[in-house]
Amino acid sequence: MRNIDPIKVDSPSEINWDCTFDVLVAGFGGAGVSASIEAREQGCSVLAIDRFIGGGATAFSGGIYYAGNTEFQREAGYIDSVDDMFNYLSLEVGDVVSRQTLREFCEQSAANMEWLVQHGVPFDSSAYEGKTIYPPDDKFLYYAGNEKVPAYAAQAKPVPRGHRTKGTGFTGKDFFAALKHAALTSGVKFEAHTSLSRLIVDNNNAIIGAELKKLQQPSDIEKHSSLYNRIHPMQPFIYDKAQAAIKEADTLEARAAQKIMVRVNKGVVLSTGAFSYNVGMLQKYLPQVAKNVAALMRLGSMGCDGSGIEIGMSVGGSIDRMQSVFLGRAIAPPDELVRGLMVNAKGERFINEDSYTGLLGNAILKQPDAKAWLIIDNKTFYRTIRQCVPNGDGAFKAYKLPALLNFTFGGTRKARTLKDLAHKCGFSETVLAQTVADYNNACAQRTSDPGGKNPDYMRPLGDGPYRAINSSIGNKYAFPIFFTLGGLKVDEKSGNVMNERNDVIPGLYAAGRTAVGICSENYFSGMSLADCVYSGRRAARNAAARKD
């Protein structure tokens, strides 16, 4: 077990410092690079470090930035406003932040997007109107959450706010590359293969510096990079491979990393990501996820190891929302599957099937044994197969092929009648029959769906044979994905890390998924990058304003 207890000194003169900077940013992903640029713009000298090569979860992400009232929406013909964005997000984010903070986030979203554009991040106004987790390669504006779901649309005007960084495939790499270039050009000093091992505090528990561990030898750096590159978060069935790489990286760092003592004049920003790759923390805070982790794809990078959260806790930082998780279970594309009925192990329908993938996955996680099945009729099955034929829209490998693999290898059950299907799946025969009858009746009478599904996707469950598609969290062929959302509690005005008494820890800030933020209760596409920019810039501004 590594020692992360802080070094306590009476005076800075007790330490033989190797270098001095105004701001130290630990973790150079979306939040860290945003904080680094902002701190330089505030006139600070900045050292940014990353345990691996930089980019973190952001570089692996889809590159979606969530914003309202933007020039790209207007170019596409959509009229949005801060009020509409605020009203919608008020339904999504719960009480994770104050209404004032949420309002500020909405008010700043367009300006933060303009800031991104100024620093080279490319966006586009080509819009996609359909239901999708991720837009086709030629589309860059879409409905990233539940905006069009009737229950939400009744309370807030549905407008597409998911702004995809321009590029091909997943474009988080393009988002990060632009900001990294801007950071380095502005004078940020970046050190890769360098981790924050301990904080250094004075008698008042104020942060005055940090102990870093850096790999120096080219052969060690090359090996370290190869271990990092071995693990891609969107590659399934690699849990054992990932755990072996994590262990090997830990061993390499323990053997070869050299100590560097950094004097910090103004503040340390912790932005090392989530704790998705820390199995011990998962077992402690998310036991059901830990139980099924070998079947899950962990979004983010090997650097999302919870280290920043643990470092913050070592000086008294408090944590919150550690049981919050984004757990995605995709249905569409192919969007024909949205016409099915999602039921639990009893045969009860428990969620609207066109809900955002994260809401669906989290709802499955809460069902008995985290098990669920999507019930479809014969017509839907064959329409789905036709939709899975590659057509050049870029969705085959990411979404359609996984659907076909789950049909084939995921434990799909088939029966001529609903009664037989119930027996094969272990459902209550009467419960399943009632579930289907209630839904079919709503379709026949053209009334609102009792589950809240968009009318565009409502079609009665017709003739058999019927299929139950295994959508359980423990089914690796369902390709469920996850990352954690909880972290250090911060003062919402400053980004300062807070202790259990809600006092701030002087000189310590947190941003991105290391901190509790806008999306720490419910996440949907674009919210994490938007929060990274918002919270990263907030932390840097306030660190820069702190008196030495």
Coordinates of C-alpha atoms in Angstrom, one line a residue:
M1 CA 0.0 0.0 0.0
R2 CA 1.6 3.3 -1.1
N3 CA 2.0 6.1 1.4
I4 CA 0.0 9.1 0.4
D5 CA 0.0 10.8 3.8
P6 CA 1.0 14.5 3.4
I7 CA 4.3 15.9 4.3
K8 CA 3.9 18.4 7.1
V9 CA 6.4 21.2 7.7
D10 CA 6.7 24.2 9.9
S11 CA 8.3 26.2 7.1
P12 CA 8.8 25.9 3.4
S13 CA 12.6 26.2 4.0
E14 CA 12.6 22.7 5.5
I15 CA 12.2 21.3 1.9
N16 CA 14.9 21.2 -0.7
W17 CA 12.7 22.3 -3.6
D18 CA 13.6 21.2 -7.2
C19 CA 11.4 23.8 -8.8
T20 CA 8.7 26.4 -8.1
F21 CA 5.4 27.1 -10.0
D22 CA 2.3 29.2 -9.2
V23 CA -0.1 26.4 -10.1
L24 CA 0.4 22.6 -10.3
V25 CA -2.2 20.7 -12.3
A26 CA -2.3 17.0 -11.6
G27 CA -4.0 15.1 -14.4
F28 CA -3.8 16.5 -18.0
G29 CA -7.2 15.5 -19.5
G30 CA -10.1 17.7 -20.3
A31 CA -10.4 19.4 -16.9
G32 CA -6.6 19.6 -16.4
V33 CA -5.8 21.1 -19.8
S34 CA -8.7 23.7 -19.3
A35 CA -7.3 24.6 -15.9
S36 CA -3.8 24.9 -17.3
I37 CA -4.8 27.3 -20.1
E38 CA -6.9 29.4 -17.8
A39 CA -4.2 29.7 -15.2
R40 CA -1.7 30.8 -17.8
E41 CA -4.3 33.4 -19.1
Q42 CA -4.5 34.6 -15.5
G43 CA -0.7 35.2 -15.5
C44 CA 0.4 32.2 -13.5
S45 CA 3.4 29.9 -14.2
V46 CA 1.9 26.4 -14.6
L47 CA 3.3 22.9 -14.3
A48 CA 0.9 20.2 -15.6
I49 CA 1.6 16.6 -15.0
D50 CA 0.0 13.3 -16.1
R51 CA 0.7 9.8 -14.8
F52 CA 0.8 8.6 -18.5
I53 CA 0.8 10.5 -21.7
G54 CA -2.1 13.0 -21.1
G55 CA -5.6 13.1 -22.6
G56 CA -7.1 10.6 -20.1
A57 CA -10.8 9.9 -20.5
T58 CA -11.3 13.0 -22.7
A59 CA -9.0 11.7 -25.5
F60 CA -10.9 8.4 -25.6
S61 CA -14.3 10.1 -25.4
G62 CA -16.8 11.0 -28.2
G63 CA -15.7 14.6 -28.0
I64 CA -19.3 15.8 -27.2
Y65 CA -19.6 19.2 -25.5
Y66 CA -23.0 20.1 -24.1
A67 CA -24.0 23.8 -24.5
G68 CA -27.0 25.9 -25.2
N69 CA -27.8 29.1 -27.1
T70 CA -24.7 28.7 -29.3
E71 CA -23.8 30.0 -32.8
F72 CA -23.9 26.4 -34.1
Q73 CA -27.4 25.9 -33.0
R74 CA -28.5 29.1 -34.6
E75 CA -26.7 28.2 -37.9
A76 CA -28.7 24.9 -37.9
G77 CA -31.9 26.8 -37.4
Y78 CA -32.6 26.0 -33.7
I79 CA -33.6 28.7 -31.2
D80 CA -32.3 28.0 -27.7
S81 CA -32.0 30.0 -24.6
V82 CA -30.3 29.9 -21.2
D83 CA -33.8 29.5 -19.6
D84 CA -34.6 26.4 -21.8
M85 CA -31.3 24.8 -21.1
F86 CA -31.7 25.5 -17.4
N87 CA -35.2 24.1 -17.3
Y88 CA -34.1 20.9 -19.0
L89 CA -31.0 20.3 -16.9
S90 CA -33.1 21.0 -13.7
L91 CA -34.9 17.8 -14.6
E92 CA -31.7 15.9 -15.2
V93 CA -29.1 16.7 -12.6
G94 CA -31.1 16.5 -9.4
D95 CA -29.8 18.3 -6.4
V96 CA -26.1 17.6 -7.0
V97 CA -25.4 21.4 -7.2
S98 CA -27.3 24.4 -6.2
R99 CA -29.7 26.1 -8.6
Q100 CA -27.5 29.1 -8.7
T101 CA -24.5 27.0 -9.8
L102 CA -26.6 25.2 -12.4
R103 CA -27.8 28.5 -13.7
E104 CA -24.2 29.8 -13.9
F105 CA -23.2 26.7 -15.8
C106 CA -25.9 27.3 -18.3
E107 CA -25.1 31.0 -18.6
Q108 CA -21.4 30.2 -19.3
S109 CA -21.9 27.2 -21.6
A110 CA -21.9 29.2 -24.9
A111 CA -19.1 31.5 -23.7
N112 CA -17.0 28.5 -22.7
M113 CA -17.7 27.0 -26.1
E114 CA -16.5 30.2 -27.8
W115 CA -13.4 29.9 -25.6
L116 CA -12.9 26.4 -26.9
V117 CA -13.2 27.6 -30.5
Q118 CA -10.7 30.4 -29.8
H119 CA -8.2 27.7 -28.7
G120 CA -8.7 25.6 -31.8
V121 CA -11.4 23.1 -31.0
P122 CA -13.4 22.6 -34.2
F123 CA -17.2 22.3 -34.2
D124 CA -19.9 22.3 -36.9
S125 CA -23.6 23.0 -37.3
S126 CA -24.6 19.9 -39.3
A127 CA -27.5 18.5 -37.3
Y128 CA -28.9 15.0 -36.8
E129 CA -32.6 14.6 -35.8
G130 CA -32.9 10.9 -35.1
K131 CA -32.5 8.8 -32.0
T132 CA -28.8 7.9 -31.5
I133 CA -26.1 7.5 -28.9
Y134 CA -23.6 9.1 -31.2
P135 CA -24.2 10.9 -34.4
P136 CA -23.0 9.7 -37.9
D137 CA -19.6 10.9 -39.1
D138 CA -21.0 13.8 -41.1
K139 CA -23.2 15.2 -38.2
F140 CA -22.0 17.3 -35.3
L141 CA -25.1 18.6 -33.5
Y142 CA -27.7 16.2 -31.9
Y143 CA -30.0 15.5 -29.1
A144 CA -27.5 14.1 -26.6
G145 CA -29.8 13.3 -23.7
N146 CA -33.5 12.9 -23.0
E147 CA -34.6 16.2 -24.6
K148 CA -37.2 14.6 -26.9
V149 CA -38.6 12.1 -24.4
P150 CA -42.2 13.3 -23.7
A151 CA -41.9 13.7 -20.0
Y152 CA -38.9 16.1 -20.5
A153 CA -40.3 17.8 -23.6
A154 CA -43.4 18.7 -21.6
Q155 CA -41.3 20.7 -19.2
A156 CA -38.5 22.1 -21.4
K157 CA -38.3 22.9 -25.0
P158 CA -36.4 20.1 -26.8
V159 CA -33.4 21.5 -28.6
P160 CA -30.2 19.6 -29.7
R161 CA -27.3 20.7 -27.4
G162 CA -24.8 17.9 -28.0
H163 CA -21.9 19.6 -30.0
R164 CA -19.6 16.9 -31.4
T165 CA -16.0 18.0 -32.0
K166 CA -15.5 18.0 -35.8
G167 CA -13.5 15.0 -37.0
T168 CA -14.0 11.3 -37.9
G169 CA -15.0 8.6 -35.5
F170 CA -14.9 9.4 -31.8
T171 CA -13.5 12.9 -31.7
G172 CA -12.4 13.3 -28.1
K173 CA -8.8 13.0 -29.4
D174 CA -9.4 16.0 -31.6
F175 CA -10.9 18.0 -28.7
F176 CA -7.9 17.3 -26.5
A177 CA -5.3 17.7 -29.2
A178 CA -6.4 21.2 -29.9
L179 CA -6.4 22.2 -26.2
K180 CA -3.0 20.5 -25.5
H181 CA -1.5 22.5 -28.4
A182 CA -3.1 25.7 -27.0
A183 CA -1.7 24.9 -23.5
L184 CA 1.8 24.2 -24.7
T185 CA 1.8 27.3 -26.9
S186 CA 0.7 29.5 -24.0
G187 CA 3.7 28.4 -21.9
V188 CA 2.3 25.6 -19.8
K189 CA 5.1 23.2 -18.8
F190 CA 3.9 19.6 -19.3
E191 CA 5.5 16.5 -17.8
A192 CA 4.2 13.1 -18.8
H193 CA 4.9 9.9 -16.9
T194 CA 4.8 11.9 -13.7
S195 CA 2.4 11.4 -10.8
L196 CA 1.5 13.3 -7.7
S197 CA 2.5 11.1 -4.8
R198 CA 2.0 13.4 -1.8
L199 CA 1.0 16.9 -1.0
I200 CA 3.1 19.1 1.3
V201 CA 1.2 21.2 3.8
D202 CA 2.1 23.8 6.5
N203 CA 0.8 23.9 10.1
N204 CA -2.5 25.3 8.9
N205 CA -3.0 22.4 6.5
A206 CA -2.6 24.8 3.6
I207 CA -1.0 23.4 0.4
I208 CA 2.5 24.7 -0.2
G209 CA 3.9 22.1 -2.5
A210 CA 3.9 18.6 -3.8
E211 CA 6.0 15.5 -4.0
L212 CA 6.0 14.0 -7.6
K213 CA 7.3 10.8 -8.9
K214 CA 8.6 10.9 -12.5
L215 CA 10.0 8.2 -14.8
Q216 CA 13.3 9.4 -16.3
Q217 CA 14.9 6.7 -18.3
P218 CA 13.8 6.4 -22.0
S219 CA 13.4 2.6 -21.7
D220 CA 11.1 2.9 -18.7
I221 CA 9.1 5.6 -20.4
E222 CA 8.7 3.5 -23.5
K223 CA 7.6 0.5 -21.4
H224 CA 5.2 2.7 -19.5
S225 CA 3.7 4.1 -22.7
S226 CA 3.3 0.6 -24.1
L227 CA 1.4 -0.5 -21.0
Y228 CA -0.9 2.5 -21.3
N229 CA -1.5 1.9 -25.0
R230 CA -2.3 -1.7 -24.4
I231 CA -5.7 -0.8 -22.9
H232 CA -8.4 0.8 -24.9
P233 CA -11.7 1.5 -23.0
M234 CA -13.9 0.6 -25.9
Q235 CA -12.3 -2.8 -26.4
P236 CA -14.4 -5.5 -24.8
F237 CA -13.3 -8.7 -22.9
I238 CA -10.0 -7.2 -21.7
Y239 CA -10.5 -7.1 -17.9
D240 CA -7.7 -9.5 -17.1
K241 CA -5.4 -7.9 -19.6
A242 CA -6.1 -4.5 -18.1
Q243 CA -5.5 -5.7 -14.5
A244 CA -2.2 -7.2 -15.5
A245 CA -1.1 -3.9 -17.2
I246 CA -2.2 -1.9 -14.2
K247 CA -0.1 -4.1 -11.9
E248 CA 2.9 -4.0 -14.2
A249 CA 2.7 -0.1 -14.4
D250 CA 2.5 0.1 -10.6
T251 CA 5.6 -2.1 -10.3
L252 CA 7.5 -0.1 -12.8
E253 CA 6.8 3.2 -11.1
A254 CA 7.7 1.8 -7.7
R255 CA 11.0 0.6 -9.0
A256 CA 12.1 3.4 -11.4
A257 CA 10.3 6.7 -10.6
Q258 CA 12.4 9.5 -9.2
K259 CA 11.2 12.0 -6.6
I260 CA 10.7 15.7 -7.5
M261 CA 9.8 18.3 -4.9
V262 CA 7.7 21.2 -6.3
R263 CA 7.0 24.4 -4.4
V264 CA 3.5 25.7 -5.3
N265 CA 2.8 29.4 -4.6
K266 CA -1.0 29.5 -5.3
G267 CA -2.6 26.1 -5.7
V268 CA -2.8 22.5 -6.7
V269 CA -5.6 21.5 -9.1
L270 CA -6.5 17.8 -8.8
S271 CA -8.0 16.6 -12.1
T272 CA -6.9 12.9 -12.4
G273 CA -10.3 11.6 -13.4
A274 CA -12.6 9.0 -12.0
F275 CA -11.9 5.7 -10.1
S276 CA -13.2 3.3 -12.7
Y277 CA -9.8 1.4 -12.9
N278 CA -9.5 1.1 -9.1
V279 CA -11.1 -2.2 -8.2
G280 CA -10.6 -1.6 -4.4
M281 CA -12.6 1.6 -4.6
L282 CA -15.3 0.0 -6.7
Q283 CA -15.7 -2.7 -4.1
K284 CA -16.0 -0.2 -1.4
Y285 CA -18.4 2.3 -3.0
L286 CA -20.1 0.4 -5.9
P287 CA -20.2 -3.3 -4.9
Q288 CA -22.7 -4.3 -7.6
V289 CA -20.5 -2.7 -10.3
A290 CA -17.5 -4.4 -8.8
K291 CA -19.3 -7.7 -8.8
N292 CA -19.8 -7.4 -12.6
V293 CA -16.7 -5.4 -13.5
A294 CA -15.2 -8.2 -15.6
A295 CA -18.2 -8.0 -17.9
L296 CA -18.1 -4.2 -18.2
M297 CA -16.1 -1.9 -20.4
R298 CA -14.5 0.8 -18.2
L299 CA -14.6 4.1 -20.0
G300 CA -11.7 6.4 -19.4
S301 CA -8.1 5.4 -19.2
M302 CA -5.8 3.5 -16.8
G303 CA -5.1 6.9 -15.2
C304 CA -8.7 7.0 -13.9
D305 CA -7.4 5.2 -10.8
G306 CA -9.0 7.4 -8.1
S307 CA -5.5 8.7 -7.1
G308 CA -6.6 12.4 -7.1
I309 CA -9.6 11.6 -4.9
E310 CA -7.4 9.7 -2.4
I311 CA -4.7 12.4 -2.4
G312 CA -7.5 15.0 -1.6
M313 CA -8.8 12.8 1.2
S314 CA -5.2 12.5 2.7
V315 CA -5.4 16.1 3.7
G316 CA -8.9 16.0 5.0
G317 CA -10.9 16.4 1.8
S318 CA -14.4 15.0 2.0
I319 CA -16.1 13.0 -0.7
D320 CA -19.7 12.7 -2.0
R321 CA -21.8 10.9 -4.6
M322 CA -19.4 7.9 -4.6
Q323 CA -22.3 5.6 -5.3
S324 CA -23.1 7.5 -8.5
V325 CA -22.2 5.9 -11.7
F326 CA -22.8 6.2 -15.4
L327 CA -23.7 2.7 -16.6
G328 CA -24.6 2.7 -20.2
R329 CA -26.7 0.0 -21.9
A330 CA -27.3 0.9 -25.5
I331 CA -30.4 -0.2 -27.4
A332 CA -30.2 2.1 -30.4
P333 CA -28.8 2.0 -33.0
P334 CA -30.3 -0.1 -34.4
D335 CA -33.3 2.0 -33.4
E336 CA -35.9 -0.7 -34.3
L337 CA -35.1 -2.3 -30.9
V338 CA -36.5 0.8 -29.1
R339 CA -39.9 -0.6 -30.0
G340 CA -39.4 -3.6 -27.7
L341 CA -40.2 -3.9 -24.0
M342 CA -37.5 -3.9 -21.3
V343 CA -38.5 -6.1 -18.4
N344 CA -36.7 -7.4 -15.2
A345 CA -36.4 -10.9 -13.9
K346 CA -40.1 -10.9 -12.9
G347 CA -41.3 -9.9 -16.3
E348 CA -42.1 -6.3 -15.1
R349 CA -41.4 -3.4 -17.4
F350 CA -39.4 -0.9 -15.4
I351 CA -38.2 1.9 -17.8
N352 CA -39.1 3.7 -21.0
E353 CA -37.0 2.0 -23.7
D354 CA -36.0 5.3 -25.5
S355 CA -34.5 6.7 -22.4
Y356 CA -30.9 7.8 -22.6
T357 CA -28.4 4.9 -22.4
G358 CA -27.2 5.9 -19.0
L359 CA -30.6 6.0 -17.4
L360 CA -31.4 2.6 -18.9
G361 CA -28.1 1.1 -17.6
N362 CA -28.6 2.5 -14.1
A363 CA -32.2 1.3 -14.0
I364 CA -31.0 -2.2 -14.9
L365 CA -28.4 -2.0 -12.2
K366 CA -31.1 -1.4 -9.7
Q367 CA -33.2 -4.5 -10.7
P368 CA -32.9 -7.8 -8.9
D369 CA -29.4 -9.2 -9.6
A370 CA -29.0 -6.4 -12.2
K371 CA -30.8 -8.6 -14.8
A372 CA -33.0 -7.4 -17.6
W373 CA -34.4 -8.7 -21.0
L374 CA -35.7 -6.8 -24.0
I375 CA -38.8 -8.5 -25.4
I376 CA -39.4 -8.2 -29.2
D377 CA -41.7 -9.8 -31.6
N378 CA -40.7 -11.6 -34.9
K379 CA -41.3 -8.5 -37.1
T380 CA -39.1 -6.3 -34.9
F381 CA -36.4 -9.0 -34.9
Y382 CA -36.1 -9.1 -38.7
R383 CA -36.4 -5.4 -39.1
T384 CA -33.5 -5.1 -36.6
I385 CA -31.4 -7.5 -38.6
R386 CA -32.0 -5.5 -41.8
Q387 CA -31.0 -2.3 -39.9
C388 CA -27.7 -4.0 -38.9
V389 CA -26.6 -4.3 -42.5
P390 CA -23.6 -1.9 -43.0
N391 CA -24.6 1.2 -44.9
G392 CA -21.7 3.5 -44.4
D393 CA -23.1 5.6 -41.6
G394 CA -20.2 4.7 -39.3
A395 CA -22.4 2.9 -36.8
F396 CA -21.8 -0.8 -37.7
K397 CA -18.7 -1.6 -35.7
A398 CA -19.7 0.5 -32.7
Y399 CA -23.4 -0.4 -32.3
K400 CA -24.8 -2.7 -34.9
L401 CA -22.2 -5.5 -34.8
P402 CA -22.5 -5.6 -30.9
A403 CA -26.3 -6.0 -31.3
L404 CA -25.7 -9.0 -33.6
L405 CA -23.1 -10.5 -31.3
N406 CA -25.5 -10.2 -28.4
F407 CA -28.3 -11.9 -30.4
T408 CA -25.9 -14.8 -31.2
F409 CA -23.8 -15.2 -28.0
G410 CA -25.5 -13.3 -25.3
G411 CA -28.1 -15.8 -24.2
T412 CA -31.1 -14.7 -26.3
R413 CA -34.2 -16.8 -25.5
K414 CA -36.7 -17.7 -28.3
A415 CA -40.2 -19.1 -27.9
R416 CA -43.4 -19.3 -30.1
T417 CA -45.6 -17.8 -27.3
L418 CA -45.2 -15.4 -24.5
K419 CA -46.1 -18.1 -22.1
D420 CA -43.3 -20.3 -23.3
L421 CA -40.9 -17.3 -23.3
A422 CA -41.8 -16.6 -19.6
H423 CA -40.9 -20.2 -18.7
K424 CA -37.6 -20.0 -20.5
C425 CA -36.6 -16.8 -18.9
G426 CA -38.0 -17.5 -15.4
F427 CA -40.6 -14.7 -15.6
S428 CA -44.0 -14.8 -14.0
E429 CA -46.3 -15.8 -16.8
T430 CA -49.1 -13.6 -15.6
V431 CA -46.8 -10.6 -15.0
L432 CA -45.4 -10.7 -18.5
A433 CA -48.8 -11.2 -20.0
Q434 CA -50.1 -8.1 -18.2
T435 CA -47.0 -6.1 -19.1
V436 CA -47.5 -6.8 -22.8
A437 CA -51.3 -6.3 -22.6
D438 CA -51.0 -2.9 -20.9
Y439 CA -48.5 -1.7 -23.6
N440 CA -50.5 -3.1 -26.5
N441 CA -53.6 -1.5 -25.2
A442 CA -52.0 1.9 -25.1
C443 CA -50.7 1.5 -28.6
A444 CA -54.2 0.4 -29.9
Q445 CA -55.9 3.3 -28.2
R446 CA -53.2 5.7 -29.2
T447 CA -52.9 6.9 -25.7
S448 CA -49.7 7.9 -24.0
D449 CA -47.4 5.0 -23.1
P450 CA -47.6 4.1 -19.4
G451 CA -43.8 3.9 -19.5
G452 CA -43.4 7.3 -21.1
K453 CA -42.0 6.2 -24.5
N454 CA -42.0 8.7 -27.4
P455 CA -45.1 7.9 -29.6
D456 CA -42.8 7.6 -32.6
Y457 CA -41.5 4.4 -31.2
M458 CA -44.8 2.9 -30.1
R459 CA -45.9 -0.2 -31.9
P460 CA -47.8 -3.1 -30.4
L461 CA -45.9 -6.3 -29.6
G462 CA -47.3 -8.5 -32.4
D463 CA -47.0 -12.2 -33.4
G464 CA -44.4 -14.6 -32.3
P465 CA -42.0 -16.2 -32.2
Y466 CA -40.8 -13.9 -29.5
R467 CA -37.3 -13.2 -28.4
A468 CA -35.9 -12.1 -25.1
I469 CA -32.6 -10.3 -25.6
N470 CA -30.3 -10.6 -22.6
S471 CA -29.6 -7.0 -21.4
S472 CA -28.3 -7.9 -18.0
I473 CA -25.3 -6.0 -16.6
G474 CA -23.4 -9.2 -16.1
N475 CA -23.8 -10.2 -19.8
K476 CA -20.5 -9.2 -21.5
Y477 CA -22.1 -9.5 -24.9
A478 CA -24.5 -6.7 -24.0
F479 CA -21.4 -4.5 -24.0
P480 CA -22.3 -2.4 -21.0
I481 CA -20.0 0.5 -20.3
F482 CA -19.4 2.6 -17.1
F483 CA -17.4 5.2 -15.3
T484 CA -17.8 6.7 -11.9
L485 CA -19.2 10.1 -11.1
G486 CA -18.4 10.8 -7.4
G487 CA -15.4 12.6 -6.0
L488 CA -14.2 15.3 -3.8
K489 CA -16.6 17.9 -2.5
V490 CA -15.7 21.4 -3.6
D491 CA -16.9 24.9 -2.9
E492 CA -19.2 25.6 -5.8
K493 CA -18.0 29.2 -6.1
S494 CA -14.3 28.5 -6.2
G495 CA -13.6 24.8 -6.8
N496 CA -11.8 24.6 -3.5
V497 CA -11.7 21.2 -1.9
M498 CA -13.7 21.1 1.3
N499 CA -13.3 19.1 4.5
E500 CA -16.0 17.4 6.6
R501 CA -16.8 20.7 8.3
N502 CA -17.3 22.3 4.9
D503 CA -14.3 24.5 5.4
V504 CA -12.0 24.9 2.3
I505 CA -8.5 23.4 2.3
P506 CA -6.3 26.4 1.3
G507 CA -4.6 25.9 -2.0
L508 CA -6.3 22.7 -3.0
Y509 CA -8.8 22.6 -5.9
A510 CA -10.5 19.8 -7.8
A511 CA -12.1 19.6 -11.2
G512 CA -13.6 17.1 -13.7
R513 CA -14.5 13.7 -12.5
T514 CA -12.1 14.0 -9.5
A515 CA -14.7 16.4 -8.0
V516 CA -18.4 16.4 -7.4
G517 CA -19.8 18.4 -10.4
I518 CA -22.8 19.1 -12.6
C519 CA -23.1 15.5 -13.8
S520 CA -22.2 13.6 -10.6
E521 CA -25.8 12.4 -10.1
N522 CA -26.9 11.8 -13.7
Y523 CA -24.7 11.8 -16.8
F524 CA -25.5 12.0 -20.5
S525 CA -23.3 12.7 -23.5
G526 CA -21.5 16.0 -23.4
M527 CA -22.0 16.8 -19.8
S528 CA -18.7 15.6 -18.6
L529 CA -16.6 17.6 -21.1
A530 CA -18.8 20.6 -20.5
D531 CA -18.3 20.2 -16.7
C532 CA -14.5 19.7 -17.2
V533 CA -14.2 23.0 -19.0
Y534 CA -16.5 24.8 -16.5
S535 CA -14.9 23.3 -13.4
G536 CA -11.3 23.4 -14.7
R537 CA -11.5 27.1 -15.6
R538 CA -13.2 27.9 -12.3
A539 CA -10.5 26.2 -10.2
A540 CA -7.7 27.9 -12.1
R541 CA -9.3 31.4 -11.8
N542 CA -9.6 31.0 -8.1
A543 CA -6.2 29.5 -7.6
A544 CA -4.7 32.4 -9.6
A545 CA -6.5 34.9 -7.4
R546 CA -5.2 33.3 -4.2
K547 CA -2.7 35.4 -2.4
D548 CA 0.8 33.8 -2.1

